[in-house]
Amino acid sequence: MKDNAELVTAGAGTVLPNDDGFYQITIKDKDIFLLVFSPKERGRPVDAAAIKEELNTYSIDKTNHFLISQVINQAAGVPVKIAELVEKKEELVTRQIKIQVTRDRMVAVLESQENQGDNPLTLEDVIGKLKEAGVSFGIDGVAVKKFLADPEMKVVCARGVAPIPGADACIKYYVDFANKGRPVELEDGTVDFKNTRMFFVATENQLLAEKIPATKSIPGMDVFGKKVIIKDGKDLILPVGKNVNIVKNNLMMAGLAGEVVWENNKLAILPVMEIKSDVDLSTGNIEFPGSIIIRGSVQEGFYVKAEGDIDIRGGICGAQVEGKNIKVGMGVFGMEHGYVKATETISAKFIEKANVFAGTDLYVMDVILHSLVNAGEKVIVAGQHGRIIGGTITAGVEIQAAIFGTRSEVGTVLEVGKKIQVCATPDDVKEHQNKIEDEMINNIKADGKIRVDDIAYAGVKIMIGRHLKSLADSVKHATFFVEEEDDKISIGPY
């Protein structure tokens, strides 16, 4: 529709050429006149639809359609008032707004349509639109005010509260598996490559691991005010293996002292540690509260200490070995600084330049050569050619071998019937060697004996209790002992 200014300037309407009828629409003041001329001869009458269409462009209060049709039909060529103009008030269209909600229903975005009205938006308009869209939770009043100040901007007008999922149960380990194989760092910043933490040892009732329980989830709320549910945390089964106990439902404790291992994806304690290689840089030093099987050898500069038995399938080369019962498949090569110490028995194929201490018995297959040996009860070198050559051999009850010493009279000291001092360090060994001939006190009864199956060469020193006998000549197939009534070392048959 046209405003009044346009109507005042309006002239004739559509004029059809030739013999056709035609019309004119004129305006005088506020009155609208319609003038219609009839066609000549075969001309066409005016188009009523065209007249009505043009009239629709004017601001007319009320249109008298009957009168207009009558003027058109009569086509009298006389102007007829058909309507009056009215003043048109400017209508301001309120800007249209749009609410968009994300797929997860957790965010609502407010924006206005482009070029959709000039009437300023009000807070009521926005709230009404939000309600219409169903948005009722998490409405951001500050963001809405920013939008009202600048409708061209797009703002997040509402935010839901995301649900918090429950945390799954997990296991906290107190055994440092992460640093397995890493050498220990010393206080000065250097590292000890002989202590590589290749094996993990636990004492009885030691805490190995703890299950941190799963937690419940916390529901959320979307912008439509609906609760959002999420899953609780998942529980897990503790990986409990052999000799591991569960305490208070969540704690994994060692059922006994031993090696901590993963066995079939379960944490287990083995009372016997098995090392399938040499004890060297690949394993580091070994300390264990149980028993140990070593399928290789113990190399120079390393130590193996166990509260249980130690079974070494190879040998000992300049190393330190301590245990309950120690079995060495090959020999002990002390290299003048290694030692072997057992609270009970030791057995080996040979012993050379080593310090060996057995709480009870020492069994050797071939030879003891230039070594310091202490045994609480017996030292037995078995076999037809079993020898003791050089060094000092001390036993509480008995020393036995096929051969003592050599033809070249290598210094060999055999001592029985004395209280045994178990030496633990090379310094202790040296001190013991220096004093062995001078110590004639702290005697046990002089009832020990030394037996030689083949020959004891000249130069061998026999000590029984406080009695000393140096062999000036070789002695064959004999037993050395002390008779109380004679109070001296006697020689009897083997």
Coordinates of C-alpha atoms in Angstrom, one line a residue:
M1 CA 0.0 0.0 0.0
K2 CA 1.1 3.6 -0.8
D3 CA 1.4 6.4 1.8
N4 CA -0.4 9.7 1.4
A5 CA 2.5 11.6 -0.2
E6 CA 2.4 9.1 -3.0
L7 CA -1.4 9.4 -3.4
V8 CA -1.4 13.2 -3.7
T9 CA 1.0 13.0 -6.7
A10 CA -0.9 10.3 -8.4
G11 CA -2.4 11.0 -11.8
A12 CA -4.3 9.0 -14.3
G13 CA -4.4 5.3 -14.0
T14 CA -4.0 2.8 -16.8
V15 CA -5.1 4.1 -20.2
L16 CA -5.8 1.5 -22.8
P17 CA -5.0 2.6 -26.5
N18 CA -7.2 2.4 -29.6
D19 CA -10.9 1.7 -29.1
D20 CA -10.6 -0.1 -25.8
G21 CA -12.3 1.3 -22.7
F22 CA -10.0 3.0 -20.2
Y23 CA -10.1 4.5 -16.7
Q24 CA -8.6 7.2 -14.5
I25 CA -8.1 7.3 -10.7
T26 CA -7.8 10.8 -9.4
I27 CA -7.3 12.2 -5.9
K28 CA -8.7 15.5 -4.6
D29 CA -7.8 16.3 -1.0
K30 CA -8.6 12.9 0.6
D31 CA -11.2 11.8 -1.9
I32 CA -10.5 9.2 -4.5
F33 CA -12.4 9.3 -7.7
L34 CA -12.8 6.6 -10.4
L35 CA -13.5 7.6 -14.0
V36 CA -14.3 4.8 -16.5
F37 CA -14.9 5.1 -20.2
S38 CA -16.7 2.6 -22.3
P39 CA -15.0 1.0 -25.4
K40 CA -15.8 2.0 -28.9
E41 CA -17.3 -0.4 -31.3
R42 CA -15.3 -3.6 -31.0
G43 CA -12.9 -2.3 -28.3
R44 CA -12.5 -4.2 -25.0
P45 CA -13.9 -2.9 -21.7
V46 CA -11.6 -2.0 -18.9
D47 CA -10.0 -4.7 -16.8
A48 CA -11.8 -4.6 -13.4
A49 CA -9.0 -6.6 -11.8
A50 CA -6.4 -4.1 -12.9
I51 CA -8.4 -1.2 -11.3
K52 CA -8.8 -3.1 -8.0
E53 CA -5.1 -4.0 -8.0
E54 CA -4.2 -0.3 -8.4
L55 CA -6.6 0.8 -5.7
N56 CA -4.9 -1.7 -3.3
T57 CA -1.8 0.5 -3.5
Y58 CA -3.5 3.4 -1.8
S59 CA -4.1 3.8 1.9
I60 CA -7.9 3.4 1.9
D61 CA -9.8 3.1 5.1
K62 CA -12.8 1.1 3.6
T63 CA -13.2 -0.1 0.1
N64 CA -16.7 -0.1 -1.4
H65 CA -16.3 -3.0 -3.8
F66 CA -20.0 -2.8 -4.9
L67 CA -19.7 0.8 -5.9
I68 CA -16.4 0.2 -7.8
S69 CA -18.1 -2.6 -9.7
Q70 CA -21.0 -0.4 -10.5
V71 CA -18.8 2.4 -11.9
I72 CA -16.9 -0.1 -14.0
N73 CA -20.0 -1.6 -15.4
Q74 CA -21.7 1.7 -16.2
A75 CA -18.5 3.2 -17.8
A76 CA -20.3 6.6 -17.9
G77 CA -17.1 8.6 -18.3
V78 CA -18.1 10.6 -15.1
P79 CA -15.7 10.7 -12.1
V80 CA -17.3 9.0 -9.1
K81 CA -16.0 9.1 -5.5
I82 CA -15.3 5.6 -4.4
A83 CA -13.2 6.0 -1.2
E84 CA -11.2 8.2 1.1
L85 CA -7.6 8.2 2.0
V86 CA -6.5 7.6 5.6
E87 CA -3.3 8.6 7.3
K88 CA -1.0 5.6 7.7
K89 CA 0.8 5.2 11.0
E90 CA 4.3 3.8 10.7
E91 CA 4.4 0.3 12.2
L92 CA 7.7 -0.8 13.9
V93 CA 8.2 -4.6 13.6
T94 CA 10.0 -6.2 16.4
R95 CA 13.3 -7.9 15.5
Q96 CA 12.8 -11.7 15.3
I97 CA 15.1 -13.8 17.5
K98 CA 16.2 -17.4 17.2
I99 CA 17.2 -20.0 19.8
Q100 CA 19.5 -22.8 18.8
V101 CA 20.3 -25.7 21.1
T102 CA 23.3 -28.0 20.7
R103 CA 22.8 -31.7 20.0
D104 CA 23.8 -32.6 23.5
R105 CA 21.2 -30.1 24.9
M106 CA 23.8 -28.5 27.1
V107 CA 24.2 -25.1 25.3
A108 CA 21.5 -22.7 24.0
V109 CA 22.6 -19.9 21.6
L110 CA 20.6 -16.7 21.1
E111 CA 20.8 -14.7 17.9
S112 CA 18.6 -12.4 15.9
Q113 CA 17.4 -12.7 12.3
E114 CA 19.0 -10.4 9.8
N115 CA 16.9 -7.3 8.7
Q116 CA 13.9 -8.4 10.6
G117 CA 12.4 -5.3 12.2
D118 CA 13.6 -2.2 14.0
N119 CA 11.6 -2.3 17.2
P120 CA 14.0 -2.8 20.1
L121 CA 14.0 -6.1 21.9
T122 CA 13.1 -6.3 25.5
L123 CA 14.0 -8.7 28.2
E124 CA 10.5 -10.0 28.2
D125 CA 10.8 -10.8 24.5
V126 CA 13.9 -12.9 25.1
I127 CA 12.5 -14.7 28.1
G128 CA 9.3 -15.4 26.2
K129 CA 11.3 -16.9 23.4
L130 CA 13.4 -19.0 25.7
K131 CA 10.2 -20.4 27.3
E132 CA 8.7 -21.0 23.9
A133 CA 11.9 -23.0 23.0
G134 CA 11.7 -24.9 26.3
V135 CA 14.9 -23.5 27.7
S136 CA 14.5 -23.2 31.5
F137 CA 17.8 -24.1 33.1
G138 CA 21.2 -22.4 33.3
I139 CA 20.0 -19.1 31.7
D140 CA 22.8 -16.5 31.7
G141 CA 21.3 -13.2 32.5
V142 CA 24.5 -11.3 31.8
A143 CA 24.7 -12.8 28.3
V144 CA 21.1 -11.9 27.6
K145 CA 21.7 -8.3 28.6
K146 CA 24.7 -8.2 26.3
F147 CA 22.5 -9.4 23.5
L148 CA 19.8 -6.8 24.2
A149 CA 22.5 -4.1 24.0
D150 CA 23.8 -5.5 20.7
P151 CA 21.3 -7.7 18.9
E152 CA 23.7 -8.3 16.1
M153 CA 25.9 -10.5 18.2
K154 CA 25.4 -14.2 18.9
V155 CA 25.6 -15.2 22.6
V156 CA 25.4 -18.4 24.6
C157 CA 22.3 -17.6 26.7
A158 CA 22.1 -20.8 28.7
R159 CA 24.4 -23.6 29.7
G160 CA 23.6 -27.0 31.3
V161 CA 25.6 -28.7 33.9
A162 CA 27.6 -31.6 32.5
P163 CA 27.3 -34.9 34.4
I164 CA 30.5 -36.1 36.1
P165 CA 31.2 -39.7 35.3
G166 CA 32.3 -42.1 38.1
A167 CA 36.0 -42.8 38.2
D168 CA 36.9 -46.5 37.4
A169 CA 38.7 -48.4 40.1
C170 CA 42.5 -48.5 39.8
I171 CA 45.4 -50.1 41.5
K172 CA 48.2 -48.2 43.2
Y173 CA 51.4 -50.3 43.3
Y174 CA 53.9 -50.0 46.0
V175 CA 56.4 -52.1 44.1
D176 CA 58.5 -49.9 41.8
F177 CA 57.9 -51.9 38.6
A178 CA 58.3 -48.7 36.5
N179 CA 62.1 -48.5 37.4
K180 CA 62.8 -52.1 36.8
G181 CA 66.3 -52.5 35.4
R182 CA 67.4 -48.9 36.1
P183 CA 70.5 -48.6 38.2
V184 CA 70.3 -47.0 41.6
E185 CA 71.3 -43.4 41.7
L186 CA 73.8 -42.5 44.4
E187 CA 73.9 -39.4 46.5
D188 CA 76.8 -37.9 44.5
G189 CA 74.8 -38.2 41.3
T190 CA 76.5 -41.3 39.9
V191 CA 74.7 -44.6 39.3
D192 CA 75.5 -48.0 40.7
F193 CA 75.3 -50.4 37.7
K194 CA 75.6 -53.4 40.1
N195 CA 72.3 -52.5 41.7
T196 CA 69.8 -52.5 38.8
R197 CA 66.5 -53.4 40.5
M198 CA 65.9 -56.3 38.2
F199 CA 64.2 -58.2 41.0
F200 CA 61.7 -57.0 43.6
V201 CA 61.7 -58.5 47.0
A202 CA 59.0 -58.3 49.7
T203 CA 58.9 -59.1 53.4
E204 CA 56.0 -61.0 55.0
N205 CA 52.9 -58.7 55.4
Q206 CA 54.5 -56.0 53.2
L207 CA 51.9 -53.8 51.4
L208 CA 52.2 -54.6 47.6
A209 CA 49.3 -52.8 46.1
E210 CA 46.1 -51.0 47.0
K211 CA 42.8 -50.8 45.0
I212 CA 41.4 -47.2 44.8
P213 CA 37.7 -47.9 44.7
A214 CA 35.4 -46.8 41.9
T215 CA 33.3 -43.7 42.5
K216 CA 29.7 -42.9 41.8
S217 CA 28.7 -40.5 39.0
I218 CA 27.2 -37.1 39.6
P219 CA 24.1 -36.4 37.4
G220 CA 24.0 -33.2 35.3
M221 CA 21.1 -31.0 34.0
D222 CA 20.5 -29.9 30.4
V223 CA 19.1 -26.5 29.4
F224 CA 15.6 -28.0 29.2
G225 CA 15.8 -28.8 32.9
K226 CA 16.1 -32.5 32.4
K227 CA 18.5 -34.6 34.5
V228 CA 21.4 -36.1 32.6
I229 CA 22.5 -39.5 33.9
I230 CA 26.0 -41.0 33.3
K231 CA 27.6 -44.3 34.3
D232 CA 29.2 -45.0 37.6
G233 CA 32.9 -46.0 37.7
K234 CA 33.7 -49.7 37.0
D235 CA 35.1 -51.9 39.7
L236 CA 37.9 -54.3 39.0
I237 CA 39.2 -57.6 40.5
L238 CA 42.5 -57.4 42.3
P239 CA 45.2 -59.5 40.5
V240 CA 45.9 -61.7 43.4
G241 CA 48.3 -64.5 42.8
K242 CA 50.2 -67.1 44.9
N243 CA 51.1 -66.1 48.4
V244 CA 49.4 -62.8 48.3
N245 CA 46.6 -61.9 50.7
I246 CA 43.7 -59.4 50.5
V247 CA 43.3 -57.3 53.6
K248 CA 40.3 -55.0 54.2
N249 CA 39.0 -55.8 50.7
N250 CA 41.4 -53.4 49.0
L251 CA 44.9 -54.1 50.2
M252 CA 47.3 -56.7 48.7
M253 CA 49.8 -58.0 51.2
A254 CA 52.7 -60.4 50.9
G255 CA 51.7 -63.7 52.5
L256 CA 55.4 -64.6 53.0
A257 CA 58.8 -63.2 52.2
G258 CA 59.9 -63.7 48.6
E259 CA 60.3 -62.4 45.1
V260 CA 57.4 -60.2 43.8
V261 CA 56.6 -61.3 40.2
W262 CA 53.9 -61.1 37.6
E263 CA 52.6 -64.7 37.0
N264 CA 49.7 -65.2 34.6
N265 CA 48.8 -61.5 34.9
K266 CA 48.6 -61.8 38.7
L267 CA 50.9 -60.5 41.4
A268 CA 52.5 -63.3 43.2
I269 CA 55.2 -64.0 45.8
L270 CA 57.7 -66.7 45.1
P271 CA 59.6 -68.1 48.0
V272 CA 62.4 -69.2 45.6
M273 CA 64.0 -66.7 43.2
E274 CA 65.3 -68.2 39.9
I275 CA 67.9 -66.4 37.9
K276 CA 68.3 -67.9 34.5
S277 CA 71.6 -66.2 33.7
D278 CA 74.8 -65.1 35.4
V279 CA 74.7 -62.6 38.1
D280 CA 76.4 -59.7 36.4
L281 CA 75.4 -56.3 35.0
S282 CA 72.3 -57.8 33.5
T283 CA 70.9 -58.6 37.0
G284 CA 72.9 -56.5 39.4
N285 CA 73.5 -57.6 43.0
I286 CA 70.9 -59.9 44.6
E287 CA 69.5 -59.8 48.1
F288 CA 66.6 -62.1 48.9
P289 CA 64.7 -63.2 52.0
G290 CA 64.1 -66.7 50.6
S291 CA 66.1 -69.2 48.5
I292 CA 67.8 -68.6 45.2
I293 CA 68.5 -70.7 42.1
I294 CA 71.2 -69.3 39.8
R295 CA 71.5 -71.2 36.6
G296 CA 74.7 -69.3 35.6
S297 CA 77.7 -68.1 37.6
V298 CA 78.2 -65.2 40.0
Q299 CA 80.7 -62.9 38.4
E300 CA 83.5 -60.8 39.9
G301 CA 82.5 -57.8 42.0
F302 CA 78.9 -58.8 42.5
Y303 CA 77.2 -60.2 45.6
V304 CA 74.4 -62.6 46.3
K305 CA 72.8 -62.6 49.7
A306 CA 69.9 -64.8 50.8
E307 CA 68.2 -65.9 54.0
G308 CA 67.4 -69.2 52.4
D309 CA 69.5 -71.7 50.4
I310 CA 71.5 -70.7 47.3
D311 CA 71.9 -73.1 44.4
I312 CA 74.5 -71.9 41.9
R313 CA 74.7 -74.2 38.8
G314 CA 77.8 -72.4 37.6
G315 CA 80.6 -71.1 39.7
I316 CA 81.6 -68.2 41.9
C317 CA 84.3 -65.9 40.5
G318 CA 85.6 -63.2 42.9
A319 CA 82.2 -62.6 44.2
Q320 CA 80.6 -62.5 47.6
V321 CA 77.9 -65.1 48.4
E322 CA 76.0 -65.4 51.6
G323 CA 73.1 -67.8 52.4
K324 CA 71.8 -70.7 54.5
N325 CA 73.0 -73.7 52.5
I326 CA 75.1 -72.9 49.5
K327 CA 75.6 -75.3 46.7
V328 CA 78.0 -74.5 43.9
G329 CA 77.8 -76.7 40.8
M330 CA 81.3 -75.7 39.6
G331 CA 83.9 -74.2 41.7
V332 CA 84.7 -71.2 43.9
F333 CA 87.4 -69.0 42.4
G334 CA 87.9 -66.3 45.0
M335 CA 90.6 -64.3 43.2
E336 CA 91.9 -63.5 46.7
H337 CA 89.0 -61.1 47.5
G338 CA 85.7 -63.0 47.1
Y339 CA 84.1 -65.0 49.9
V340 CA 81.4 -67.6 50.5
K341 CA 79.5 -67.7 53.8
A342 CA 76.8 -70.1 54.8
T343 CA 75.0 -70.4 58.1
E344 CA 74.8 -74.2 57.5
T345 CA 76.5 -76.2 54.7
I346 CA 78.5 -75.4 51.6
S347 CA 79.3 -77.8 48.7
A348 CA 81.4 -77.1 45.7
K349 CA 83.6 -78.9 43.1
F350 CA 86.7 -76.9 44.1
I351 CA 87.8 -73.9 46.1
E352 CA 90.7 -71.8 44.9
K353 CA 92.1 -68.7 46.6
A354 CA 88.9 -68.0 48.4
N355 CA 87.6 -67.3 51.8
V356 CA 84.9 -69.8 52.8
F357 CA 82.8 -70.0 56.0
A358 CA 80.3 -72.8 56.8
G359 CA 78.3 -72.9 59.9
T360 CA 78.3 -76.7 59.9
D361 CA 79.9 -78.7 57.1
L362 CA 81.9 -78.0 53.9
Y363 CA 81.9 -80.6 51.1
V364 CA 84.4 -80.3 48.2
M365 CA 84.7 -82.7 45.3
D366 CA 88.3 -82.1 44.1
V367 CA 90.6 -79.6 45.8
I368 CA 90.9 -76.7 48.2
L369 CA 93.7 -74.6 47.0
H370 CA 95.4 -71.7 48.9
S371 CA 92.2 -70.7 50.7
L372 CA 91.0 -69.8 54.1
V373 CA 88.2 -72.2 55.2
N374 CA 86.2 -72.3 58.4
A375 CA 83.5 -74.9 59.1
G376 CA 81.6 -75.4 62.3
E377 CA 81.8 -79.1 62.1
K378 CA 83.4 -80.9 59.2
V379 CA 85.5 -80.1 56.1
I380 CA 85.4 -83.1 53.7
V381 CA 87.2 -83.2 50.4
A382 CA 85.8 -86.3 48.8
G383 CA 87.2 -88.6 46.1
Q384 CA 90.4 -90.6 45.8
H385 CA 92.4 -87.6 44.7
G386 CA 90.7 -85.0 46.9
R387 CA 93.3 -82.5 48.1
I388 CA 93.9 -79.7 50.4
I389 CA 96.9 -77.6 49.3
G390 CA 98.0 -74.4 51.0
G391 CA 96.0 -72.0 53.1
T392 CA 94.4 -72.6 56.4
I393 CA 91.5 -75.0 57.0
T394 CA 89.6 -74.9 60.3
A395 CA 86.8 -77.2 61.4
G396 CA 85.1 -77.8 64.7
V397 CA 85.1 -81.6 64.5
E398 CA 86.9 -83.1 61.5
I399 CA 88.9 -82.5 58.4
Q400 CA 89.2 -85.2 55.8
A401 CA 90.9 -85.5 52.4
A402 CA 93.0 -87.9 50.4
I403 CA 96.0 -85.6 50.2
F404 CA 97.3 -82.7 52.5
G405 CA 100.0 -80.4 51.1
T406 CA 102.5 -81.1 48.4
R407 CA 105.9 -82.6 47.9
S408 CA 107.3 -79.1 47.7
E409 CA 106.0 -78.6 51.3
V410 CA 103.6 -75.8 50.5
G411 CA 102.5 -74.3 53.8
T412 CA 99.2 -75.9 54.7
V413 CA 97.5 -75.5 58.1
L414 CA 94.8 -77.9 59.3
E415 CA 93.0 -77.0 62.6
V416 CA 90.2 -78.8 64.4
G417 CA 88.7 -78.7 67.9
K418 CA 88.6 -75.0 68.2
K419 CA 85.8 -72.5 68.5
I420 CA 85.0 -71.3 65.1
Q421 CA 85.0 -67.6 64.3
V422 CA 82.9 -66.9 61.2
C423 CA 84.6 -64.1 59.4
A424 CA 82.5 -61.8 57.2
T425 CA 84.9 -59.5 55.6
P426 CA 88.4 -59.7 54.1
D427 CA 89.8 -57.7 57.1
D428 CA 88.4 -60.3 59.4
V429 CA 90.0 -63.0 57.3
K430 CA 93.4 -61.3 57.5
E431 CA 93.2 -60.8 61.2
H432 CA 92.2 -64.5 61.7
Q433 CA 95.1 -65.7 59.6
N434 CA 97.6 -63.6 61.6
K435 CA 96.4 -64.9 64.9
I436 CA 95.6 -68.5 64.2
E437 CA 98.9 -69.9 65.5
D438 CA 98.9 -67.7 68.6
E439 CA 95.4 -68.4 69.7
M440 CA 95.6 -71.3 72.2
I441 CA 92.7 -70.3 74.3
N442 CA 88.9 -70.5 73.9
N443 CA 89.3 -74.2 73.2
I444 CA 86.6 -76.7 72.8
K445 CA 87.5 -80.2 74.0
A446 CA 90.5 -81.5 72.0
D447 CA 88.5 -84.3 70.5
G448 CA 88.5 -83.3 66.9
K449 CA 90.3 -85.4 64.3
I450 CA 92.0 -85.0 61.0
R451 CA 91.9 -87.9 58.6
V452 CA 94.2 -88.4 55.6
D453 CA 93.2 -91.1 53.2
D454 CA 96.4 -91.1 51.1
I455 CA 99.2 -88.9 52.3
A456 CA 99.9 -85.8 54.3
Y457 CA 103.2 -84.3 53.1
A458 CA 105.9 -82.9 55.2
G459 CA 105.4 -79.2 56.0
V460 CA 101.7 -79.6 56.9
K461 CA 100.8 -78.2 60.3
I462 CA 98.2 -80.1 62.4
M463 CA 96.4 -78.2 65.1
I464 CA 93.9 -80.0 67.4
G465 CA 92.7 -77.8 70.2
R466 CA 95.7 -76.1 71.7
H467 CA 98.0 -78.7 70.4
L468 CA 100.2 -78.2 67.3
K469 CA 102.2 -80.7 65.3
S470 CA 104.3 -79.8 62.2
L471 CA 104.9 -82.8 60.0
A472 CA 108.6 -83.3 59.4
D473 CA 107.9 -86.3 57.3
S474 CA 105.1 -87.4 55.2
V475 CA 102.4 -89.5 56.8
K476 CA 100.1 -92.0 54.9
H477 CA 96.6 -93.4 55.7
A478 CA 96.4 -91.9 59.1
T479 CA 94.2 -90.2 61.6
F480 CA 95.5 -87.4 63.8
F481 CA 93.8 -87.0 67.2
V482 CA 94.5 -86.2 70.9
E483 CA 94.3 -88.7 73.7
E484 CA 93.5 -87.0 77.0
E485 CA 96.0 -89.0 79.1
D486 CA 98.9 -88.2 76.7
D487 CA 97.8 -84.6 76.1
K488 CA 99.4 -84.5 72.7
I489 CA 98.6 -85.2 69.1
S490 CA 98.7 -88.8 68.2
I491 CA 98.7 -90.6 64.9
G492 CA 96.5 -93.7 64.4
P493 CA 95.3 -95.7 61.4
Y494 CA 92.8 -94.2 58.9

